[in-house]
Amino acid sequence: MNEELLQIAKATKGFMPDDEGMALYNYALDMLSMSRSPMIEIGSYCGKSSVYLGAAAKEQRSVLFSIDHHRGSEENQLGWEHHDPELYDPTTEKLETLPLFRKTITLAKLDESVIAVIGNSKTVSRYWNIPISLLFIDGGHSLFEAMGDYLGWSQFIQRDGLLLIHDVFEDESQGGRAPYEVFVAATSSKSFKEIDTVGSLKVLKKL
Ligand code: SAH
Ligand code: MG
């Protein structure tokens, strides 16, 4: 991966370990060399994972639509475990990550490769109808949110396309179980086959 982009990804606030970020980049690059259909990311936050996926999109002349309402998940709100006071907007009493996301994408020169979609991921999915090459689920971590993203978006992944799920922990003490439940639903549906695991990132192929 381009060294400048890698340094930007590493310096960006967020929840994406370096090795899992590199896996996002490598799988996206590989996928897009076979199909240039757009990729979807759910959970932009400040753009950390978007830089890894966006770097691949730029190299392969495809695009990443990165969806987030930019108001943070439950665990990012005031008083919760993953709250960042620098991202708190006292006017709305919620998080505000859009300005930082935009700064990250522009600094990385990815404005033509990463398109911000601002809104609830499930609402957007109801109006979507384009086949996608890769879906990365890293949005809300409640069962309702995570399963809603899977049910709303996985139908658009084309054959041999990829489904990547972040924060998959079988053991509840390591994190919420919802992404794991999504992983189980996907593999038991017979529509997806697990092909790799990198940290908490699961990589599945659409059959
Ligand atoms: N991929 C990021 C981390 C994402 S954190 C990284 O690499 O650092 C999860 C994000 O999902 C938060 O920014 C939150 O605002 C967003 N989110 C949660 N529920 C959502 C929903 N229903 N629709 C859109 N975005 C949502
Ligand atoms: Mg995550």
mmCIF file of C-alpha atoms and ligand atoms in Angstrom:
data_model
loop_
_atom_site.group_PDB
_atom_site.id
_atom_site.type_symbol
_atom_site.label_atom_id
_atom_site.label_comp_id
_atom_site.label_asym_id
_atom_site.label_seq_id
_atom_site.Cartn_x
_atom_site.Cartn_y
_atom_site.Cartn_z
ATOM 1 C CA MET A 1 0.000 0.000 0.000
ATOM 2 C CA ASN A 2 1.119 3.560 -0.789
ATOM 3 C CA GLU A 3 3.294 4.671 2.150
ATOM 4 C CA GLU A 4 1.691 8.111 2.485
ATOM 5 C CA LEU A 5 -1.802 6.636 2.691
ATOM 6 C CA LEU A 6 -0.648 4.018 5.171
ATOM 7 C CA GLN A 7 0.736 6.712 7.475
ATOM 8 C CA ILE A 8 -2.530 8.668 7.230
ATOM 9 C CA ALA A 9 -4.549 5.542 8.058
ATOM 10 C CA LYS A 10 -2.337 4.800 11.054
ATOM 11 C CA ALA A 11 -2.590 8.381 12.335
ATOM 12 C CA THR A 12 -6.389 8.569 12.024
ATOM 13 C CA LYS A 13 -8.549 8.108 15.116
ATOM 14 C CA GLY A 14 -10.566 4.942 15.084
ATOM 15 C CA PHE A 15 -10.950 1.266 15.764
ATOM 16 C CA MET A 16 -8.912 -0.571 13.146
ATOM 17 C CA PRO A 17 -5.665 -2.393 14.081
ATOM 18 C CA ASP A 18 -2.913 -2.151 11.440
ATOM 19 C CA ASP A 19 -2.964 -5.828 10.431
ATOM 20 C CA GLU A 20 -6.743 -5.865 9.995
ATOM 21 C CA GLY A 21 -6.546 -2.628 8.017
ATOM 22 C CA MET A 22 -3.946 -4.186 5.712
ATOM 23 C CA ALA A 23 -6.263 -7.181 5.255
ATOM 24 C CA LEU A 24 -9.055 -4.786 4.204
ATOM 25 C CA TYR A 25 -6.731 -3.213 1.643
ATOM 26 C CA ASN A 26 -5.424 -6.519 0.274
ATOM 27 C CA TYR A 27 -8.835 -8.179 -0.024
ATOM 28 C CA ALA A 28 -10.327 -5.075 -1.638
ATOM 29 C CA LEU A 29 -7.470 -4.843 -4.140
ATOM 30 C CA ASP A 30 -7.806 -8.493 -5.027
ATOM 31 C CA MET A 31 -11.577 -8.255 -5.375
ATOM 32 C CA LEU A 32 -11.514 -5.120 -7.523
ATOM 33 C CA SER A 33 -8.987 -6.657 -9.896
ATOM 34 C CA MET A 34 -11.815 -9.046 -10.838
ATOM 35 C CA SER A 35 -14.802 -6.673 -10.617
ATOM 36 C CA ARG A 36 -14.945 -2.890 -10.423
ATOM 37 C CA SER A 37 -18.428 -2.834 -8.871
ATOM 38 C CA PRO A 38 -18.567 -0.383 -5.964
ATOM 39 C CA MET A 39 -17.778 -1.334 -2.400
ATOM 40 C CA ILE A 40 -19.882 -0.442 0.645
ATOM 41 C CA GLU A 41 -18.565 0.355 4.096
ATOM 42 C CA ILE A 42 -20.940 0.709 7.042
ATOM 43 C CA GLY A 43 -19.325 2.721 9.846
ATOM 44 C CA SER A 44 -17.022 5.485 8.552
ATOM 45 C CA TYR A 45 -16.310 7.143 11.938
ATOM 46 C CA CYS A 46 -13.176 9.298 11.265
ATOM 47 C CA GLY A 47 -12.184 7.461 8.080
ATOM 48 C CA LYS A 48 -9.532 5.050 9.332
ATOM 49 C CA SER A 49 -10.840 1.889 7.618
ATOM 50 C CA SER A 50 -12.052 4.036 4.697
ATOM 51 C CA VAL A 51 -8.428 4.925 3.853
ATOM 52 C CA TYR A 52 -7.442 1.239 3.593
ATOM 53 C CA LEU A 53 -10.447 0.401 1.398
ATOM 54 C CA GLY A 54 -10.261 3.712 -0.467
ATOM 55 C CA ALA A 55 -6.586 3.159 -1.345
ATOM 56 C CA ALA A 56 -7.602 -0.054 -3.135
ATOM 57 C CA ALA A 57 -10.563 1.672 -4.814
ATOM 58 C CA LYS A 58 -8.271 4.398 -6.163
ATOM 59 C CA GLU A 59 -5.700 1.947 -7.513
ATOM 60 C CA GLN A 60 -8.386 -0.095 -9.256
ATOM 61 C CA ARG A 61 -10.521 2.879 -10.393
ATOM 62 C CA SER A 62 -13.563 1.843 -8.412
ATOM 63 C CA VAL A 63 -15.334 3.593 -5.515
ATOM 64 C CA LEU A 64 -16.165 3.041 -1.889
ATOM 65 C CA PHE A 65 -19.479 4.344 -0.578
ATOM 66 C CA SER A 66 -18.889 4.885 3.132
ATOM 67 C CA ILE A 67 -22.100 5.118 5.156
ATOM 68 C CA ASP A 68 -22.482 6.688 8.596
ATOM 69 C CA HIS A 69 -24.923 9.090 10.244
ATOM 70 C CA HIS A 70 -21.780 10.466 11.948
ATOM 71 C CA ARG A 71 -23.522 10.697 15.310
ATOM 72 C CA GLY A 72 -21.678 7.748 16.840
ATOM 73 C CA SER A 73 -22.865 4.385 18.113
ATOM 74 C CA GLU A 74 -24.354 3.838 21.554
ATOM 75 C CA GLU A 75 -20.942 3.039 23.076
ATOM 76 C CA ASN A 76 -19.477 6.315 21.702
ATOM 77 C CA GLN A 77 -21.970 8.570 23.509
ATOM 78 C CA LEU A 78 -21.227 10.633 26.624
ATOM 79 C CA GLY A 79 -20.607 8.428 29.644
ATOM 80 C CA TRP A 80 -20.001 5.241 27.616
ATOM 81 C CA GLU A 81 -16.868 3.124 27.241
ATOM 82 C CA HIS A 82 -15.727 4.327 23.802
ATOM 83 C CA HIS A 83 -16.569 8.022 24.229
ATOM 84 C CA ASP A 84 -14.076 10.550 22.830
ATOM 85 C CA PRO A 85 -14.679 14.041 24.310
ATOM 86 C CA GLU A 86 -12.892 15.654 21.320
ATOM 87 C CA LEU A 87 -15.702 14.401 19.078
ATOM 88 C CA TYR A 88 -18.581 15.508 21.295
ATOM 89 C CA ASP A 89 -20.926 18.240 20.050
ATOM 90 C CA PRO A 90 -22.604 19.927 23.035
ATOM 91 C CA THR A 91 -25.316 21.434 20.795
ATOM 92 C CA THR A 92 -26.694 18.096 19.633
ATOM 93 C CA GLU A 93 -25.377 16.274 22.729
ATOM 94 C CA LYS A 94 -24.106 13.623 20.324
ATOM 95 C CA LEU A 95 -20.896 12.751 18.552
ATOM 96 C CA GLU A 96 -19.941 14.614 15.364
ATOM 97 C CA THR A 97 -17.422 12.745 13.212
ATOM 98 C CA LEU A 98 -18.170 14.139 9.738
ATOM 99 C CA PRO A 99 -15.609 17.026 9.792
ATOM 100 C CA LEU A 100 -12.788 14.678 10.806
ATOM 101 C CA PHE A 101 -13.873 12.080 8.257
ATOM 102 C CA ARG A 102 -13.774 14.692 5.485
ATOM 103 C CA LYS A 103 -10.386 15.931 6.599
ATOM 104 C CA THR A 104 -8.987 12.384 6.527
ATOM 105 C CA ILE A 105 -10.310 11.678 3.026
ATOM 106 C CA THR A 106 -9.068 14.970 1.582
ATOM 107 C CA LEU A 107 -5.621 14.625 3.209
ATOM 108 C CA ALA A 108 -5.411 11.140 1.710
ATOM 109 C CA LYS A 109 -6.411 12.536 -1.720
ATOM 110 C CA LEU A 110 -9.272 10.068 -1.863
ATOM 111 C CA ASP A 111 -12.147 12.479 -2.582
ATOM 112 C CA GLU A 112 -12.796 10.852 -5.971
ATOM 113 C CA SER A 113 -12.601 7.308 -4.570
ATOM 114 C CA VAL A 114 -14.450 7.516 -1.245
ATOM 115 C CA ILE A 115 -17.991 8.877 -1.311
ATOM 116 C CA ALA A 116 -19.548 9.780 2.040
ATOM 117 C CA VAL A 117 -23.159 8.735 2.437
ATOM 118 C CA ILE A 118 -24.604 10.428 5.504
ATOM 119 C CA GLY A 119 -27.569 8.710 7.075
ATOM 120 C CA ASN A 120 -28.887 5.595 8.723
ATOM 121 C CA SER A 121 -27.396 2.564 6.966
ATOM 122 C CA LYS A 122 -30.676 0.666 6.992
ATOM 123 C CA THR A 123 -32.633 3.539 5.464
ATOM 124 C CA VAL A 124 -30.033 3.841 2.690
ATOM 125 C CA SER A 125 -30.197 0.093 2.012
ATOM 126 C CA ARG A 126 -33.929 0.339 1.309
ATOM 127 C CA TYR A 127 -33.234 2.609 -1.678
ATOM 128 C CA TRP A 128 -30.117 0.852 -2.978
ATOM 129 C CA ASN A 129 -30.189 -1.432 -6.027
ATOM 130 C CA ILE A 130 -26.644 -1.655 -7.425
ATOM 131 C CA PRO A 131 -24.587 -4.873 -7.246
ATOM 132 C CA ILE A 132 -21.553 -4.501 -4.986
ATOM 133 C CA SER A 133 -18.205 -6.273 -5.005
ATOM 134 C CA LEU A 134 -17.462 -5.970 -1.286
ATOM 135 C CA LEU A 135 -19.468 -5.187 1.858
ATOM 136 C CA PHE A 136 -17.695 -4.213 5.072
ATOM 137 C CA ILE A 137 -19.932 -4.212 8.161
ATOM 138 C CA ASP A 138 -18.549 -2.106 11.033
ATOM 139 C CA GLY A 139 -21.518 0.037 12.119
ATOM 140 C CA GLY A 140 -23.737 -0.241 15.191
ATOM 141 C CA HIS A 141 -22.931 -3.216 17.389
ATOM 142 C CA SER A 142 -26.354 -3.951 18.888
ATOM 143 C CA LEU A 143 -28.040 -7.049 17.468
ATOM 144 C CA PHE A 144 -30.729 -4.867 15.892
ATOM 145 C CA GLU A 145 -28.174 -2.642 14.121
ATOM 146 C CA ALA A 146 -25.691 -5.327 13.083
ATOM 147 C CA MET A 147 -28.291 -7.828 11.866
ATOM 148 C CA GLY A 148 -30.203 -5.008 10.159
ATOM 149 C CA ASP A 149 -27.066 -4.096 8.212
ATOM 150 C CA TYR A 150 -26.527 -7.704 7.196
ATOM 151 C CA LEU A 151 -30.160 -8.228 6.146
ATOM 152 C CA GLY A 152 -30.367 -4.879 4.359
ATOM 153 C CA TRP A 153 -27.088 -5.020 2.465
ATOM 154 C CA SER A 154 -25.856 -8.592 1.928
ATOM 155 C CA GLN A 155 -28.378 -9.193 -0.875
ATOM 156 C CA PHE A 156 -26.449 -6.735 -3.079
ATOM 157 C CA ILE A 157 -23.125 -8.609 -2.941
ATOM 158 C CA GLN A 158 -22.499 -10.168 -6.315
ATOM 159 C CA ARG A 159 -21.444 -13.780 -6.769
ATOM 160 C CA ASP A 160 -17.842 -14.366 -5.608
ATOM 161 C CA GLY A 161 -17.982 -10.960 -3.896
ATOM 162 C CA LEU A 162 -16.781 -10.447 -0.339
ATOM 163 C CA LEU A 163 -18.494 -9.869 2.994
ATOM 164 C CA LEU A 164 -16.187 -8.574 5.725
ATOM 165 C CA ILE A 165 -17.442 -8.374 9.294
ATOM 166 C CA HIS A 166 -15.531 -6.528 11.988
ATOM 167 C CA ASP A 167 -15.400 -7.138 15.756
ATOM 168 C CA VAL A 168 -16.400 -10.790 15.605
ATOM 169 C CA PHE A 169 -15.823 -12.234 19.082
ATOM 170 C CA GLU A 170 -17.302 -15.561 20.059
ATOM 171 C CA ASP A 171 -16.432 -14.919 23.711
ATOM 172 C CA GLU A 172 -18.815 -12.296 25.074
ATOM 173 C CA SER A 173 -16.233 -10.906 27.524
ATOM 174 C CA GLN A 174 -14.081 -9.639 24.591
ATOM 175 C CA GLY A 175 -16.846 -7.549 23.028
ATOM 176 C CA GLY A 176 -20.521 -7.582 22.111
ATOM 177 C CA ARG A 177 -21.791 -10.738 20.474
ATOM 178 C CA ALA A 178 -23.857 -9.153 17.686
ATOM 179 C CA PRO A 179 -21.154 -9.254 14.965
ATOM 180 C CA TYR A 180 -20.568 -12.893 15.861
ATOM 181 C CA GLU A 181 -24.314 -13.597 15.498
ATOM 182 C CA VAL A 182 -24.157 -11.981 12.042
ATOM 183 C CA PHE A 183 -21.183 -14.168 11.131
ATOM 184 C CA VAL A 184 -23.109 -17.292 12.224
ATOM 185 C CA ALA A 185 -26.205 -16.186 10.290
ATOM 186 C CA ALA A 186 -24.125 -15.606 7.152
ATOM 187 C CA THR A 187 -22.231 -18.901 7.247
ATOM 188 C CA SER A 188 -25.318 -20.960 8.112
ATOM 189 C CA SER A 189 -27.343 -19.333 5.305
ATOM 190 C CA LYS A 190 -25.248 -21.307 2.760
ATOM 191 C CA SER A 191 -24.871 -18.078 0.780
ATOM 192 C CA PHE A 192 -21.439 -17.365 2.259
ATOM 193 C CA LYS A 193 -18.293 -19.338 2.929
ATOM 194 C CA GLU A 194 -15.672 -18.270 5.487
ATOM 195 C CA ILE A 195 -12.291 -17.827 3.804
ATOM 196 C CA ASP A 196 -10.126 -16.007 6.362
ATOM 197 C CA THR A 197 -9.865 -14.531 9.857
ATOM 198 C CA VAL A 198 -7.508 -11.654 10.728
ATOM 199 C CA GLY A 199 -7.891 -10.638 14.369
ATOM 200 C CA SER A 200 -11.586 -9.861 14.819
ATOM 201 C CA LEU A 201 -12.093 -9.473 11.060
ATOM 202 C CA LYS A 202 -13.932 -12.288 9.287
ATOM 203 C CA VAL A 203 -13.700 -12.594 5.519
ATOM 204 C CA LEU A 204 -16.487 -14.451 3.701
ATOM 205 C CA LYS A 205 -17.099 -15.146 0.044
ATOM 206 C CA LYS A 206 -20.564 -15.007 -1.555
ATOM 207 C CA LEU A 207 -21.397 -18.348 -3.165
HETATM 208 N N1 SAH B 1 -14.677 1.733 10.664
HETATM 209 C C1 SAH B 1 -14.323 2.698 11.693
HETATM 210 C C2 SAH B 1 -15.060 2.509 13.008
HETATM 211 C C3 SAH B 1 -16.557 2.551 12.937
HETATM 212 S S1 SAH B 1 -17.313 2.855 14.515
HETATM 213 C C4 SAH B 1 -12.804 2.724 11.886
HETATM 214 O O1 SAH B 1 -12.070 2.121 11.109
HETATM 215 O O2 SAH B 1 -12.334 3.359 12.832
HETATM 216 C C5 SAH B 1 -19.012 2.615 14.137
HETATM 217 C C6 SAH B 1 -19.672 3.755 13.371
HETATM 218 O O3 SAH B 1 -20.955 3.271 12.983
HETATM 219 C C7 SAH B 1 -19.890 5.038 14.163
HETATM 220 O O4 SAH B 1 -19.243 6.103 13.536
HETATM 221 C C8 SAH B 1 -21.424 5.225 14.146
HETATM 222 O O5 SAH B 1 -21.840 6.558 13.958
HETATM 223 C C9 SAH B 1 -21.849 4.367 12.973
HETATM 224 N N2 SAH B 1 -23.220 3.856 13.052
HETATM 225 C C10 SAH B 1 -23.795 3.170 14.073
HETATM 226 N N3 SAH B 1 -25.065 2.848 13.774
HETATM 227 C C11 SAH B 1 -25.314 3.361 12.535
HETATM 228 C C12 SAH B 1 -26.460 3.374 11.666
HETATM 229 N N4 SAH B 1 -27.599 2.783 12.002
HETATM 230 N N5 SAH B 1 -26.347 4.005 10.477
HETATM 231 C C13 SAH B 1 -25.194 4.624 10.114
HETATM 232 N N6 SAH B 1 -24.090 4.615 10.876
HETATM 233 C C14 SAH B 1 -24.142 4.012 12.065
HETATM 234 MG MG MG B 2 -14.998 -2.165 14.384
#
